[in-house]
PDB file of C-alpha atoms in Angstrom:
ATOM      1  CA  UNK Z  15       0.243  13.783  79.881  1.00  0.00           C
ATOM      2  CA  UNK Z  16       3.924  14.689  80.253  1.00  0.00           C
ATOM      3  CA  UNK Z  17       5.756  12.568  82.703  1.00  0.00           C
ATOM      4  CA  UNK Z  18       9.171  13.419  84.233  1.00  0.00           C
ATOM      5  CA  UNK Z  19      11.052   9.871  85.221  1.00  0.00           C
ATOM      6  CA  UNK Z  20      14.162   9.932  87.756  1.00  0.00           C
ATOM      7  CA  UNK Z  21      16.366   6.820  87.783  1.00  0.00           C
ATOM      8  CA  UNK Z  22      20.005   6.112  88.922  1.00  0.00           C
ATOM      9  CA  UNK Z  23      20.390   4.535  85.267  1.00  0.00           C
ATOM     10  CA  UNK Z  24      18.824   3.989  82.034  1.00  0.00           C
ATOM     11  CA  UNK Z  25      19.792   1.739  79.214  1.00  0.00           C
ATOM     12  CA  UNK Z  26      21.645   1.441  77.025  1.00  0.00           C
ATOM     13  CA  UNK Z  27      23.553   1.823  80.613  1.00  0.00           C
ATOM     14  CA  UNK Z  28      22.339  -0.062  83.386  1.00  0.00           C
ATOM     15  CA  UNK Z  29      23.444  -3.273  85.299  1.00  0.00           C
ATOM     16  CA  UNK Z  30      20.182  -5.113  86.148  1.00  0.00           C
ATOM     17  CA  UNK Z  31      16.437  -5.847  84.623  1.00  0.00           C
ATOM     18  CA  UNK Z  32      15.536  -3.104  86.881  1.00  0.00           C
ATOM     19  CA  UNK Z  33      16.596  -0.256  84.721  1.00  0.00           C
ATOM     20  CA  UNK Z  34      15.375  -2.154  81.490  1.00  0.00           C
ATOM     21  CA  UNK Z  35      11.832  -2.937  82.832  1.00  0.00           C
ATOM     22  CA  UNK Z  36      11.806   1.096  83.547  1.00  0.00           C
ATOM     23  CA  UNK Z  37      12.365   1.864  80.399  1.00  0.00           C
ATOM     24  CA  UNK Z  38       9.896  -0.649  78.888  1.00  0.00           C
ATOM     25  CA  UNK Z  39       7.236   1.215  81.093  1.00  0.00           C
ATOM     26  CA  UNK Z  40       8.792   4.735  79.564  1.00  0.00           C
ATOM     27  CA  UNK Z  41       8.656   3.146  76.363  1.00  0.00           C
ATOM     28  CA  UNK Z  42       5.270   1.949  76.227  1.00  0.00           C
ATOM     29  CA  UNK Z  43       4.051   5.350  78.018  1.00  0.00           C
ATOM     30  CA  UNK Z  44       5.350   7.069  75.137  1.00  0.00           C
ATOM     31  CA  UNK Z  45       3.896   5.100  72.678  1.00  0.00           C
ATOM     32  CA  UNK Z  46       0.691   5.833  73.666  1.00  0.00           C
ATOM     33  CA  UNK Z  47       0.814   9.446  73.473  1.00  0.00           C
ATOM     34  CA  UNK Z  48       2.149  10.520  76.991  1.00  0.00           C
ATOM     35  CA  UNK Z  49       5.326  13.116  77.054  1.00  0.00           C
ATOM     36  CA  UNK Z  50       8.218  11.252  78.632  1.00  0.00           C
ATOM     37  CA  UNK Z  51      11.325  12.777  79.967  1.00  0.00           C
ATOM     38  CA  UNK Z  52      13.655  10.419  81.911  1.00  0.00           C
ATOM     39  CA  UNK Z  53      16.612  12.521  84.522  1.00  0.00           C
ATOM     40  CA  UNK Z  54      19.241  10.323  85.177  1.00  0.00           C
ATOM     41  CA  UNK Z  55      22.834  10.298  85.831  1.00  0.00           C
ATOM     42  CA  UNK Z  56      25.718  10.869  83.489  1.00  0.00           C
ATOM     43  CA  UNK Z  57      26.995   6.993  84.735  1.00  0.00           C
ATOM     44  CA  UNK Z  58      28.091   5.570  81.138  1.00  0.00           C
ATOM     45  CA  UNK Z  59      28.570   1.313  82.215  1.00  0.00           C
ATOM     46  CA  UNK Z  60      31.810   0.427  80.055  1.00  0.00           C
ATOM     47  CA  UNK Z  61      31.506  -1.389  76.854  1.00  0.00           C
ATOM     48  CA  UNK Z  62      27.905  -0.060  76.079  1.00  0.00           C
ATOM     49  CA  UNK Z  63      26.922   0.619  72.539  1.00  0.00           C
ATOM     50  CA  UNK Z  64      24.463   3.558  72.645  1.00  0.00           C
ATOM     51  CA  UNK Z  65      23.643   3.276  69.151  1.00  0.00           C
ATOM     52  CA  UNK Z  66      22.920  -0.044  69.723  1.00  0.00           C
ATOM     53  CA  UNK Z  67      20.177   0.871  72.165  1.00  0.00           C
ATOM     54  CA  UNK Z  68      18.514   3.559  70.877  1.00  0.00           C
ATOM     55  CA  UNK Z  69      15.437   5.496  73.119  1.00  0.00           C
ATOM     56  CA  UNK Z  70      12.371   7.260  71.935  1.00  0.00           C
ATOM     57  CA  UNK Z  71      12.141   9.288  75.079  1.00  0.00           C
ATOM     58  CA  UNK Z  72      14.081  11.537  75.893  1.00  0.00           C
ATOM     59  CA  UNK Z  73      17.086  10.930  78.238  1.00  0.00           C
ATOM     60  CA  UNK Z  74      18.665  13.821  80.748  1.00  0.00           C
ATOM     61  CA  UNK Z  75      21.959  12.248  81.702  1.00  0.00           C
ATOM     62  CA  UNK Z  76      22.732  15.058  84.077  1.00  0.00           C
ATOM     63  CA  UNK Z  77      22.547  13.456  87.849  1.00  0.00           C
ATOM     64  CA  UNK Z  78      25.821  12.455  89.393  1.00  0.00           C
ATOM     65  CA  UNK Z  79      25.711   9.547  91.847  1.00  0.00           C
ATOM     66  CA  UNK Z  80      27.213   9.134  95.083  1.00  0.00           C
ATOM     67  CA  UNK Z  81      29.252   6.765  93.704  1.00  0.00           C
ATOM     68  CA  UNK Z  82      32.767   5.924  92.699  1.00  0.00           C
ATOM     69  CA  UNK Z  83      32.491   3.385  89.456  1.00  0.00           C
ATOM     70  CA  UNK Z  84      36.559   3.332  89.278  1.00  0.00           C
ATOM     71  CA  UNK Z  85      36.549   2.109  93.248  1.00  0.00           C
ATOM     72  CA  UNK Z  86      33.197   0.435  92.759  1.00  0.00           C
ATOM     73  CA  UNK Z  87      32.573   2.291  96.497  1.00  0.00           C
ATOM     74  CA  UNK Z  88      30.392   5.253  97.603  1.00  0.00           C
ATOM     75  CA  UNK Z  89      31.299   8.648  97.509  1.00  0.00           C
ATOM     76  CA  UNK Z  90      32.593   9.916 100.106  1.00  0.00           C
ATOM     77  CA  UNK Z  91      33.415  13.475  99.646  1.00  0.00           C
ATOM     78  CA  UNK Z  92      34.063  16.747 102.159  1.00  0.00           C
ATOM     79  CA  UNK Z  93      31.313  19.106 102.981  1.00  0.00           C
ATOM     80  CA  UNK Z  94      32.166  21.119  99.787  1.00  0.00           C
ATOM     81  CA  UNK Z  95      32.212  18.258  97.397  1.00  0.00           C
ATOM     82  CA  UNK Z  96      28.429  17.108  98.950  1.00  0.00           C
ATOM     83  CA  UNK Z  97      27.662  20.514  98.368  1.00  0.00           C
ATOM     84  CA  UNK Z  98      28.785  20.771  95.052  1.00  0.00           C
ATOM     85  CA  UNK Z  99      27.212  17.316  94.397  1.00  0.00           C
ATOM     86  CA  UNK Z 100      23.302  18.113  95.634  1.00  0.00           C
ATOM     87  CA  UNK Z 101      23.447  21.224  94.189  1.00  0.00           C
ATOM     88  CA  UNK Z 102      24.329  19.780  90.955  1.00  0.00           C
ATOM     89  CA  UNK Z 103      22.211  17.537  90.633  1.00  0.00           C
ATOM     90  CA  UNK Z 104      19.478  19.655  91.870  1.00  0.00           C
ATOM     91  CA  UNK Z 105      19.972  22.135  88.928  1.00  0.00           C
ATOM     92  CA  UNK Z 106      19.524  19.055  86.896  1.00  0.00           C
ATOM     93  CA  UNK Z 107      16.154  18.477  88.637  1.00  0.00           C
ATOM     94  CA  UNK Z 108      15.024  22.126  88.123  1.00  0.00           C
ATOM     95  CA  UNK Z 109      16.205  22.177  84.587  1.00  0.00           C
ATOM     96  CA  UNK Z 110      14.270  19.544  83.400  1.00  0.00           C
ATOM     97  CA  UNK Z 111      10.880  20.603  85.609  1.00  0.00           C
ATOM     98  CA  UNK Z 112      11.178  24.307  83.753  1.00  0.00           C
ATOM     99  CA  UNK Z 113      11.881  22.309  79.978  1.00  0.00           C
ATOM    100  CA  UNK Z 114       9.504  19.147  80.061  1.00  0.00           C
ATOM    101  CA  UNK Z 115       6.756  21.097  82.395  1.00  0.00           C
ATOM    102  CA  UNK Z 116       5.671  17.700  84.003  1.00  0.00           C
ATOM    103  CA  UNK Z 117       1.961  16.614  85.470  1.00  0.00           C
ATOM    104  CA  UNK Z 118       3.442  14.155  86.882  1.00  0.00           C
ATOM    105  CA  UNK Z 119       6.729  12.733  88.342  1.00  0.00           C
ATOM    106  CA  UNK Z 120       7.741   8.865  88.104  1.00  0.00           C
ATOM    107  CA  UNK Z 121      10.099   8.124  90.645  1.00  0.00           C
ATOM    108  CA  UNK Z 122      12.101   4.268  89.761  1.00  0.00           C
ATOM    109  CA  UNK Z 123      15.289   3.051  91.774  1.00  0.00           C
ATOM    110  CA  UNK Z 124      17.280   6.146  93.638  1.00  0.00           C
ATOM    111  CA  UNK Z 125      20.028   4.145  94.465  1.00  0.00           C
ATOM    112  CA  UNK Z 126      23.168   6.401  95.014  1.00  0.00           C
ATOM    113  CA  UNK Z 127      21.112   9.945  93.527  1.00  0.00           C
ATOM    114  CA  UNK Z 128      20.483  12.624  95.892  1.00  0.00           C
ATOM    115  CA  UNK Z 129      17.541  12.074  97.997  1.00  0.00           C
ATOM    116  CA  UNK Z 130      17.102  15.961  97.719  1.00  0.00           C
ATOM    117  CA  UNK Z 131      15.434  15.953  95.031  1.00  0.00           C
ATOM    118  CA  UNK Z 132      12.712  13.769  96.237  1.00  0.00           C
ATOM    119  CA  UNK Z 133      11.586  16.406  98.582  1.00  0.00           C
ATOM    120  CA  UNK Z 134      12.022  19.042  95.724  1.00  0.00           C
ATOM    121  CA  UNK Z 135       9.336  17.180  93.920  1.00  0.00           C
ATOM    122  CA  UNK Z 136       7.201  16.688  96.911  1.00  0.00           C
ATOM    123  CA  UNK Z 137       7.436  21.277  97.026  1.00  0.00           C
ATOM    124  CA  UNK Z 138       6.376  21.381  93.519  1.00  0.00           C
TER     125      UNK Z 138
END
C-alpha cells in the first residue's frame, strides 16, 4: 500500500513527542512493506542534526506554515501573500499525489499548514 502522510513537522525537526510518535508509525509502516511518503513543511528547528536523524521514508519538506519562527507568531500576510502561500503549498500537495500515487492519505497534526489541502484530499 502506498501511503501519503501530511504533518506540520517531522524529525529530525519537530518540537514535541507528537511529531516523533508520527514518524515511529511511518517508520514501522514502512518496515512492513507499505510505500510511505511524508509532505511536510520546509520548517528546519535550529540546532538539528539531520544526519543525526536519519529517515527511511521519504520526506517532502515543501509546505510552508502560517507561521513566523523568527517572531515565534502567526503569519499574518495580505491577500497576495495568503494567496501565494495556499497556492504553494497546494502545488506541494499535488506534486506529491502525481509522484507517490497514494491509496491512502494519513493526515497527523495540521497545526499552522493550509487547511486547503484537506479538502483537496477529500476531491481526490
Amino acid at each position: 500500500m502506498r501511503i501519503l502522510t501530511l504533518i506540520h513537522l517531522y524529525p529530525p525537526h519537530h518540537v514535541g513527542g507528537y511529531e516523533v510518535a508520527c514518524r515511529g508509525v511511518m517508520e514501522r509502516l514502512h518496515g512492513r512493506g507499505h510505500d510511505v511518503t511524508v509532505l511536510t513543511s520546509d520548517v528546519e528547528v535550529p540546532g538539528t542534526d539531520g544526519a543525526s536523524s536519519p529517515n527511511s521514508v521519504a520526506v517532502r519538506r515543501e509546505m510552508r506554515l502560517w507561521f513566523d519562527g523568527d517572531a515565534f507568531a502567526p503569519l499574518r500576510p495580505g491577500p497576495l501573500g495568503r494567496l501565494s502561500l495556499e497556492r504553494a503549498n497546494q502545488r506541494a500537495l499535488r506534486n506529491a499525489l502525481r509522484e507517490a500515487r497514494p491509496d491512502v492519505a494519513s493526515i497527523w497534526s495540521l497545526g499552522y499548514c493550509s487547511w486547503s489541502l484537506v479538502r483537496m484530499l477529500e476531491d481526490e
